[in-house]
Coordinates of C-alpha atoms in Angstrom, one line a residue:
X1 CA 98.8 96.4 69.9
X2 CA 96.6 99.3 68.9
X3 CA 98.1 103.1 69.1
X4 CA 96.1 106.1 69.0
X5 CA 98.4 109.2 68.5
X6 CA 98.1 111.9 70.8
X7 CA 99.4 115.3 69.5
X8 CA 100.8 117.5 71.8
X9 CA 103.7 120.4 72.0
X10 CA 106.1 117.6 73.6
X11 CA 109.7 118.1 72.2
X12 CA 112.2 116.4 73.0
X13 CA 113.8 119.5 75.1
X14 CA 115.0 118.3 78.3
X15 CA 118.6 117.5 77.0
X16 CA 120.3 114.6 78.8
X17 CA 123.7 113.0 78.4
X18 CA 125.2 110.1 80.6
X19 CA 128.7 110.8 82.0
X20 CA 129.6 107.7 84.6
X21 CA 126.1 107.5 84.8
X22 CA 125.4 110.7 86.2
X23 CA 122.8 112.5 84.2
X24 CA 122.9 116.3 83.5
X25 CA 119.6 117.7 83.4
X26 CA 118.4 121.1 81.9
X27 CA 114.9 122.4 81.3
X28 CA 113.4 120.3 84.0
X29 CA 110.7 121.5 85.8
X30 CA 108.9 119.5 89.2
X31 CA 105.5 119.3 90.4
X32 CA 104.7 120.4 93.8
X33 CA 101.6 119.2 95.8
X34 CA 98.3 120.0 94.8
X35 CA 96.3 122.1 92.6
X36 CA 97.4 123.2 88.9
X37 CA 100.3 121.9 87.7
X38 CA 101.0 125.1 85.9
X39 CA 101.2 126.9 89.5
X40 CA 103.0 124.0 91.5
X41 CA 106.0 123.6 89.2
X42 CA 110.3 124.7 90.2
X43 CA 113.2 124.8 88.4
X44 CA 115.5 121.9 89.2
X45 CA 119.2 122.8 89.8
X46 CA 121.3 121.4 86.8
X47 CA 123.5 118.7 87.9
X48 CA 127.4 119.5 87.8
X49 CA 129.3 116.1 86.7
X50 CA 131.0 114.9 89.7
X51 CA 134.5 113.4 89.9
X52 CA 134.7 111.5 93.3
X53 CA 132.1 108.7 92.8
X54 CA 132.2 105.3 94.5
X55 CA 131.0 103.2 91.8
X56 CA 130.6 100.1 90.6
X57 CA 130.0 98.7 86.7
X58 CA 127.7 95.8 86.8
X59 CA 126.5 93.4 83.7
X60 CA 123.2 92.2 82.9
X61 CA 124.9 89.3 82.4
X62 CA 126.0 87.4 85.5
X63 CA 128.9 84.6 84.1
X64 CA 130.3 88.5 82.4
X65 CA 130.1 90.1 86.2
X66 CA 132.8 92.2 86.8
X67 CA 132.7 94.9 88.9
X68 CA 135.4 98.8 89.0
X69 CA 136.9 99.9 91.4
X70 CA 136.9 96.6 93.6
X71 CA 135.1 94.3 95.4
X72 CA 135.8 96.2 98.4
X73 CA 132.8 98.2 97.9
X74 CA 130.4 95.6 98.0
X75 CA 132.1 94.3 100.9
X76 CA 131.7 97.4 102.7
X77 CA 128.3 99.1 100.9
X78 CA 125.1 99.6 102.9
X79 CA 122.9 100.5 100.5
X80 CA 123.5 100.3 96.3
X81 CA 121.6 102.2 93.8
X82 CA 120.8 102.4 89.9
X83 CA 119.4 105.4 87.8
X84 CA 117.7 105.2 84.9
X85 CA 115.3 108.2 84.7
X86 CA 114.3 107.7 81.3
X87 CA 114.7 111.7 80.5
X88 CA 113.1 111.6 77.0
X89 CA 109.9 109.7 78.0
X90 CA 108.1 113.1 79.1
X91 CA 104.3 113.7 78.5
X92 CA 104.1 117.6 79.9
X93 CA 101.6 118.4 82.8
X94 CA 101.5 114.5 83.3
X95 CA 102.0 113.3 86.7
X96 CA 105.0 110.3 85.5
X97 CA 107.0 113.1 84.5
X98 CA 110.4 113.2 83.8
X99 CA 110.9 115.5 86.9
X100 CA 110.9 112.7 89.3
X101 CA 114.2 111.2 89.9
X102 CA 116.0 114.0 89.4
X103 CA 114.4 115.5 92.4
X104 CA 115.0 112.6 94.2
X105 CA 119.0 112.5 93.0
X106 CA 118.6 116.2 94.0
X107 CA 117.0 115.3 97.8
X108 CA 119.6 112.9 98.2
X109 CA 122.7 115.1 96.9
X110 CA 121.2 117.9 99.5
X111 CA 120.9 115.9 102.2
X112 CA 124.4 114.2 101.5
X113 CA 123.3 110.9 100.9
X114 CA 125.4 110.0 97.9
X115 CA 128.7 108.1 97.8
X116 CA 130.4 112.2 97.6
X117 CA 129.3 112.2 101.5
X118 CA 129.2 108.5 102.5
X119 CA 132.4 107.5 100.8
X120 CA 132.0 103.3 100.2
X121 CA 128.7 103.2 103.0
X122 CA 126.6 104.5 99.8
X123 CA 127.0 103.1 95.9
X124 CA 125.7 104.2 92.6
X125 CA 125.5 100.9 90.0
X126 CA 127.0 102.6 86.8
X127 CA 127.5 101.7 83.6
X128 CA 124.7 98.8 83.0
X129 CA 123.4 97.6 80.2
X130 CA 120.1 97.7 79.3
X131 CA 117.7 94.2 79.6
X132 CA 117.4 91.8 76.8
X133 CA 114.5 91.4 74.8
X134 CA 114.4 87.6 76.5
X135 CA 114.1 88.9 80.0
X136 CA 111.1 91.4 79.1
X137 CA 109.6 88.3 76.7
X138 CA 110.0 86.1 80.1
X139 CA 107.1 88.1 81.2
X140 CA 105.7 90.0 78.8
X141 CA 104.2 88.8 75.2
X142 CA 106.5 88.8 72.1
X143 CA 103.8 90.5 70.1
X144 CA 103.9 93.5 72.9
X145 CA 107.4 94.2 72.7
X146 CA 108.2 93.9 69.1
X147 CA 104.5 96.2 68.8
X148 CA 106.1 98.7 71.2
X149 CA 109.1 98.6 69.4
X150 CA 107.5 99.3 66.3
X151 CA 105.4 101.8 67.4
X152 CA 108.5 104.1 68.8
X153 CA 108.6 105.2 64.7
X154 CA 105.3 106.5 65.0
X155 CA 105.9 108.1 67.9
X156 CA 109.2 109.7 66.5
X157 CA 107.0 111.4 63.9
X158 CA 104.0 112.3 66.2
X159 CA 106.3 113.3 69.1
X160 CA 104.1 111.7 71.9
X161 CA 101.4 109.0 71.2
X162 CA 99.5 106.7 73.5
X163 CA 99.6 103.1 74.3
X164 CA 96.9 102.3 76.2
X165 CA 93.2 102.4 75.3
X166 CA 92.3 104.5 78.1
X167 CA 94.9 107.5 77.7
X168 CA 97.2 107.5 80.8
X169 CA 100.2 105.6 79.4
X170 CA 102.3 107.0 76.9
X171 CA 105.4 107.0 74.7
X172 CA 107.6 108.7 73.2
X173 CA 110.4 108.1 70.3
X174 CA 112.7 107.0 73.4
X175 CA 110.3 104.9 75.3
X176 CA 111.4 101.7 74.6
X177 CA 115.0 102.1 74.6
X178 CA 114.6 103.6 78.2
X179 CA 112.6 101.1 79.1
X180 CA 114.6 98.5 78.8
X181 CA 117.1 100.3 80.4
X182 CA 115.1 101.1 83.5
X183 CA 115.2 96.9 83.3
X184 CA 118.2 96.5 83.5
X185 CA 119.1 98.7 86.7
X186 CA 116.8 96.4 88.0
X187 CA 118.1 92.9 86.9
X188 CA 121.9 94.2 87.6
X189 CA 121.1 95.5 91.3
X190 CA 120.0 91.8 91.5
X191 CA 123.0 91.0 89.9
X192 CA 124.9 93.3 92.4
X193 CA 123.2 92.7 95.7
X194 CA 123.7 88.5 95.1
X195 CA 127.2 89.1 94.1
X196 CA 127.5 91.0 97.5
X197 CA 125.3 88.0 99.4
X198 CA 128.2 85.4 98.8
X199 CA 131.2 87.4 100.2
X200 CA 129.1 89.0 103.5
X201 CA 125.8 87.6 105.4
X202 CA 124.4 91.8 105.5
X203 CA 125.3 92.6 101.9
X204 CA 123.5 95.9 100.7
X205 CA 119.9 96.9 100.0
X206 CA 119.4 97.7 96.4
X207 CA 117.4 100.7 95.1
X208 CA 116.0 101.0 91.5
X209 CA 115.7 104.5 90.9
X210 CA 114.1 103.9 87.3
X211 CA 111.0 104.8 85.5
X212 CA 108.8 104.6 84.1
X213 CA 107.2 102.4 86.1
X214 CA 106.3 98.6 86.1
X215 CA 103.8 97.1 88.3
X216 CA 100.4 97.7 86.2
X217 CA 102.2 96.8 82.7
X218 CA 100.4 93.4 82.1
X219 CA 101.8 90.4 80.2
X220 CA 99.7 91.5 76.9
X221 CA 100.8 95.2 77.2
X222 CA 101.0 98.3 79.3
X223 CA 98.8 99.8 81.5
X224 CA 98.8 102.9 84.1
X225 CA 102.1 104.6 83.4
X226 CA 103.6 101.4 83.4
X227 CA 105.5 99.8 80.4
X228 CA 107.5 96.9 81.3
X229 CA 107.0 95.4 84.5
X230 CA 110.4 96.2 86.1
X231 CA 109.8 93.9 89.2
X232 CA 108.3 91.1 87.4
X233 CA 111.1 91.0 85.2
X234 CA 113.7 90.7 87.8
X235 CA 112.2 88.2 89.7
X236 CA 112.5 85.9 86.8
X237 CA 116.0 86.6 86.2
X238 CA 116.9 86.1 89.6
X239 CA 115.4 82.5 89.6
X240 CA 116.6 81.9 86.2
X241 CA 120.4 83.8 86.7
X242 CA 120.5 82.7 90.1
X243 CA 119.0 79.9 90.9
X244 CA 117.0 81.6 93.6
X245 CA 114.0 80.0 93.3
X246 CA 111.5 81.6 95.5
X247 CA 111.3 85.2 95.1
X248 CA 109.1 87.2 97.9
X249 CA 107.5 90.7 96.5
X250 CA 106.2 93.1 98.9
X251 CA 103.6 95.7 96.5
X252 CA 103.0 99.0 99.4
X253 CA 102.5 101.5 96.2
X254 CA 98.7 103.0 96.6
X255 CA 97.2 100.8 94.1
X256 CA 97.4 97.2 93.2
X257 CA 100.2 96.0 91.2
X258 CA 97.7 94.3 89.2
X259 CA 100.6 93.6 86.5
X260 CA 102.5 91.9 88.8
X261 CA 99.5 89.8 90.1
X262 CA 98.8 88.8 86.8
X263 CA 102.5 87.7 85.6
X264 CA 102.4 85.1 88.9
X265 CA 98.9 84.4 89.5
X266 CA 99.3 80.6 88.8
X267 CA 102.8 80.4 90.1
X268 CA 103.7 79.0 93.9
X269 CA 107.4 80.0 93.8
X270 CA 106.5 83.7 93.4
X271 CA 104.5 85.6 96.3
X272 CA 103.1 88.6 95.6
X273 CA 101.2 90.5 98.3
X274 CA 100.1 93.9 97.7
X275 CA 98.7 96.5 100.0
X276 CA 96.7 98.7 98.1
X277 CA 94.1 101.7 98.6
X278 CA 90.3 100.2 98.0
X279 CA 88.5 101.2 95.1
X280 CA 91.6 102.8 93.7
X281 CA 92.8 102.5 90.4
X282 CA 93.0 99.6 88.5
X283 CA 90.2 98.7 90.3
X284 CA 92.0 94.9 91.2
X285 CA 93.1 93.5 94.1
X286 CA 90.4 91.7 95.6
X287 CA 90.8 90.3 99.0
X288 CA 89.5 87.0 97.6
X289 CA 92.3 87.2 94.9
X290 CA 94.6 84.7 96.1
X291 CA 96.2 82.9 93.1
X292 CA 94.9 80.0 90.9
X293 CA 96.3 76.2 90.4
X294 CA 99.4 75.5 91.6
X295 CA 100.0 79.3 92.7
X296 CA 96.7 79.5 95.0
X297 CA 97.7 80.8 98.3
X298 CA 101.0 82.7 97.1
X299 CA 99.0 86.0 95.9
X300 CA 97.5 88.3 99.0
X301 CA 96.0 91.7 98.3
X302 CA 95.0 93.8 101.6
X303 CA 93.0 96.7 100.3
X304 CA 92.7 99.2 102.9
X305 CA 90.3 101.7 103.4
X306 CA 90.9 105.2 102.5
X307 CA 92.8 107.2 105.1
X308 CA 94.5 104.3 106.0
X309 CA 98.1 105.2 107.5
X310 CA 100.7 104.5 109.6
X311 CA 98.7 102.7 112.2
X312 CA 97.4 100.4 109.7
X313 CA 100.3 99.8 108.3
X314 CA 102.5 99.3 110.8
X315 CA 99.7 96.5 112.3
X316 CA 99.8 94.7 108.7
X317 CA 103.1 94.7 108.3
X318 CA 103.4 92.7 112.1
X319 CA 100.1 90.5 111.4
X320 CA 100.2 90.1 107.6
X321 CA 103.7 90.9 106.0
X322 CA 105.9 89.4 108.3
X323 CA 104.5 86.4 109.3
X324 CA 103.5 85.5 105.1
X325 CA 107.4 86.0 104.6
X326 CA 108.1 84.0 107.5
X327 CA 106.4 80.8 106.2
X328 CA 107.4 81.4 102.5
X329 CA 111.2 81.2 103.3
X330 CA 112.2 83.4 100.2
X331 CA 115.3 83.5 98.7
X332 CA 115.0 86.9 97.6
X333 CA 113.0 90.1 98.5
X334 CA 111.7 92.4 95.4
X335 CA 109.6 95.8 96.7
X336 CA 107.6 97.7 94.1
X337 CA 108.3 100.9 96.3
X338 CA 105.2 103.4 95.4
X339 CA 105.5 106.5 97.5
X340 CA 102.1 107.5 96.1
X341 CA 100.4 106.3 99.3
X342 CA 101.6 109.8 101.1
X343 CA 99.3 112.0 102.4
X344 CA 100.2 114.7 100.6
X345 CA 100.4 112.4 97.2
X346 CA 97.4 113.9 94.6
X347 CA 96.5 110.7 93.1
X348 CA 94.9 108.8 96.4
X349 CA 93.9 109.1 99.6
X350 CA 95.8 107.2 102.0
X351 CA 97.6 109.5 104.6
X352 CA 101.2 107.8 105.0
X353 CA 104.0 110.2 106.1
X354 CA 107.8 110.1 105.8
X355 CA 108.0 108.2 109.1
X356 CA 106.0 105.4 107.6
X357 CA 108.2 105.1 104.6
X358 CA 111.3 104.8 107.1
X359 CA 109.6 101.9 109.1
X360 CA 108.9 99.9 105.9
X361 CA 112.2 100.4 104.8
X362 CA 113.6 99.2 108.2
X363 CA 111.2 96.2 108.8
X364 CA 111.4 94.9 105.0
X365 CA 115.7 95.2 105.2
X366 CA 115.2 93.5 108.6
X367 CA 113.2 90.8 107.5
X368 CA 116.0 90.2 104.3
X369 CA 118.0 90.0 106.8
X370 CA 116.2 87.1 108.7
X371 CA 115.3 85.3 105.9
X372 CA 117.1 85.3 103.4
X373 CA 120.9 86.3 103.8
X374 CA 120.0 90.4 103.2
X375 CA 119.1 89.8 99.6
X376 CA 116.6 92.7 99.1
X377 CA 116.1 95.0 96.2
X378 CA 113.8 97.8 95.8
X379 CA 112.4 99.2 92.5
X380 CA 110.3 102.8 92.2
X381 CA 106.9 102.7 91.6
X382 CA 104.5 105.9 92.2
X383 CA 105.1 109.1 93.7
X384 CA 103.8 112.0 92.6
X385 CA 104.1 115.0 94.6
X386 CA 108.6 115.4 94.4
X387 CA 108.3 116.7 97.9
X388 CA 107.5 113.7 100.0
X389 CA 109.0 111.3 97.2
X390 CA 112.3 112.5 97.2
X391 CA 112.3 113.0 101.2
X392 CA 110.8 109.6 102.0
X393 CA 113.0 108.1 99.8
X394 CA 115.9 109.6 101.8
X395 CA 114.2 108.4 104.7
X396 CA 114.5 105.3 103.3
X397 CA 118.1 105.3 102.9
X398 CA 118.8 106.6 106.4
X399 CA 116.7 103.3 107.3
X400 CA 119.4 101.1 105.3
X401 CA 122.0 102.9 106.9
X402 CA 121.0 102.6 110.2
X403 CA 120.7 106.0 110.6
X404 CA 117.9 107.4 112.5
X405 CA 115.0 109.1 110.9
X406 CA 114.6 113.2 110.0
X407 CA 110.8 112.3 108.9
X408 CA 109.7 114.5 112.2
X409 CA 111.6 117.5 109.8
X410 CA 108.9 117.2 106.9
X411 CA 105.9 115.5 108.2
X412 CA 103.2 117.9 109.6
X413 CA 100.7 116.0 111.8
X414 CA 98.2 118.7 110.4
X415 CA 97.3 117.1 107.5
X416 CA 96.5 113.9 109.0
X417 CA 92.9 113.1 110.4
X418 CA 91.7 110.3 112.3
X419 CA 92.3 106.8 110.9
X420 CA 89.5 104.3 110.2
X421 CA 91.3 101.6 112.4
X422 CA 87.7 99.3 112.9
X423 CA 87.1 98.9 109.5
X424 CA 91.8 98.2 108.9
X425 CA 90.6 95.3 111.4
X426 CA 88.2 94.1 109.9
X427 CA 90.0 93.8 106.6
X428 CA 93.1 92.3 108.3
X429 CA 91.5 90.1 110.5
X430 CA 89.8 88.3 107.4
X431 CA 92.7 88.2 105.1
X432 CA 94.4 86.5 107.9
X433 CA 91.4 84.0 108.4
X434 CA 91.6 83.6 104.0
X435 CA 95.4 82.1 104.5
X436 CA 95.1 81.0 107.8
X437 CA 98.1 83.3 109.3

């Protein structure tokens, strides 16, 4: 793996320290919508250690398992949660800042969506361990890990260096370490949310609140912010810890999860379908790219054309996700949960709002439901503007509680212009026709 350093003032300032879990944040700063980051950035409040948490302490190891207080709250959860924010991997004035799930921890601790409001309806995962080396290597190449692994000396020296040839992902001395971690909040919400599936048929929806992110990180290395590819990872523990051996992921971030795709291209127990913006970055996700060998027919990619929103959505969700889930039969459902498809996101130009982000929360828990016992886990991808990240994403929880949506409190139908809903036919009407749905 080649590095090129990349010097820059980075330090590692933003001081962090796990107490049950809870991070405590200082010198964090967010980025606001559009324009220069230096004029679109707020102070975070720091985060006061709490001492009323329903929690529960979860092993990446499943035969280990053992989860504090009880099994009551898995019995009774509605929605259970991991944070990794990975608080040293920080590139400043880059958009997969360290600023992101702390204001999402924030939205949700202002709008009283934490287990301090919700009692035993709402549960942080504490206390996990970080992946294995063998769970990253079951999808990423030996040579890659150990390489990044190596490489986090040099980075310790240099402060901030970059990993991929074309400059957008980076790391820092911390990178690795937290990326594993970030891992492992996925693999032990699997762990979790299974545990939960054998004691109640509605066990809870699990949330990854992790970065960095995973679904461009290839098998050979990483790629678009991306390091290890969170989602890809735990859908081979599940089938290997688990036994579950078909895993159904839903991709809705803005661009193809062309990491993802490539981890299962050749694989039929694995479905990936990815709804993506077209012509976005990486620039993957044909229509006609559909899986190869024994795995042709369990990849779809929908790109849809720019200013594509919750119309468009909504239809391929009833036409295309749905009724793909519906013949697959999975055992589990993984979600690479982008939030970068907003309207108000910088990075693209699809025009999502809030509301849509409640829908697909809804329709994707409901469909877990249908098929597959409630087993449904979702893992952050992009977001990059902390104002509709953090309040779709508690959108999103009000979904898995049942609760009804606020969306109509943040979403202002002035930014939104007409939708190109001939040419969102058009591309639905011949993905259908390519896998004859």
């Amino acid at each position: 793996m080649e590095l090129s350093a990349f010097y820059s003032p980075f330090s590692v300032g933003n001081v962090f320290y796990p107490s049950r879990s809870r991070l405590c944040w200082l010198k964090k700063h967010c980025i606001y919508g559009f324009g220069s980051l230096e004029k679109n950035v707020k102070p975070i409040r720091a985060y006061s250690i709490r001492t009323k948490w329903s929690s529960v302490c979860c092993s990446s190891n499943p035969e280990m398992n053992h989860f504090s207080p009880s099994e009551i709250e898995l019995l009774n959860g509605k929605v259970i949660y991991s944070v990794a924010a990975a608080m040293g991997h920080n590139k400043e004035s880059h958009p997969e800042c360290n600023s992101r799930v702390p204001a999402i921890i924030d939205a949700l601790e202002k709008m009283k969506l934490t287990s301090e409001f919700r009692g035993m309806d709402i549960i942080e995962l504490e206390n996990f361990r970080p992946a294995k080396v063998e769970d990253i290597a079951r999808v990423h190449e030996r040579a890659y890990v150990s390489g990044l692994e190596k490489a986090m000396d040099q980075a310790s020296e240099q402060g901030l260096i970059l990993i991929e040839g074309s400059g957008p992902t980076y790391a820092t001395s911390t990178t690795f370490q937290e990326s594993l971690l970030a891992a492992g909040a996925g693999i032990s919400l699997v762990d979790a949310v299974v545990a939960a599936s054998k004691i109640r048929k509605d066990p809870p929806v699990g949330f990854a609140l992790v970065r960095p992110p995973g679904h461009h990180a290839v098998p050979t290395g990483p790629m678009g912010f991306c390091v290890f590819g969170n989602v890809a990872i735990a859908a081979r523990y599940a089938q290997r810890a688990h036994g579950l051996k078909r895993i159904f992921i839903i991709d809705f971030d803005v661009h193809h999860g062309n990491g993802t795709n490539d981890a299962f291209y050749d694989d039929p127990d694995i479905f990936f379908l990815s709804t993506h913006q077209d012509g976005s970055y990486p620039g993957t996700g044909r229509i006609n790219q559909i899986g190869r060998g024994d795995g042709e027919g369990a990849t779809l990619n929908l790109p849809l054309p720019g200013g594509s929103g919750d119309r468009a959505i909504r239809d391929v969700f009833e036409e295309v996700i749905a009724p793909c889930a519906q013949r697959f039969k999975p055992d589990i459902i993984l979600v690479s949960a982008g939030y970068d498809a907003h309207v108000l996101d910088p990075l693209a130009n699809l025009q999502f709002t809030t509301s849509t982000y409640y829908m697909l929360a809804s329709s994707i828990q409901q469909l877990a439901r249908d098929l597959c016992g409630g087993r449904c886990v979702f893992f952050l991808e992009g977001g990059y503007n902390l104002t509709s990240l953090s309040h779709s994403i508690a959108d999103s929880f009000r979904a898995f509680l049942g609760e009804p949506s606020l969306a109509a409190e943040f979403d202002n139908p002035a930014f939104l212009y007409e939708e190109p809903s001939k040419r969102v036919k058009e591309a639905i009407q011949r993905v259908k026709h390519i896998h004859s749905l």
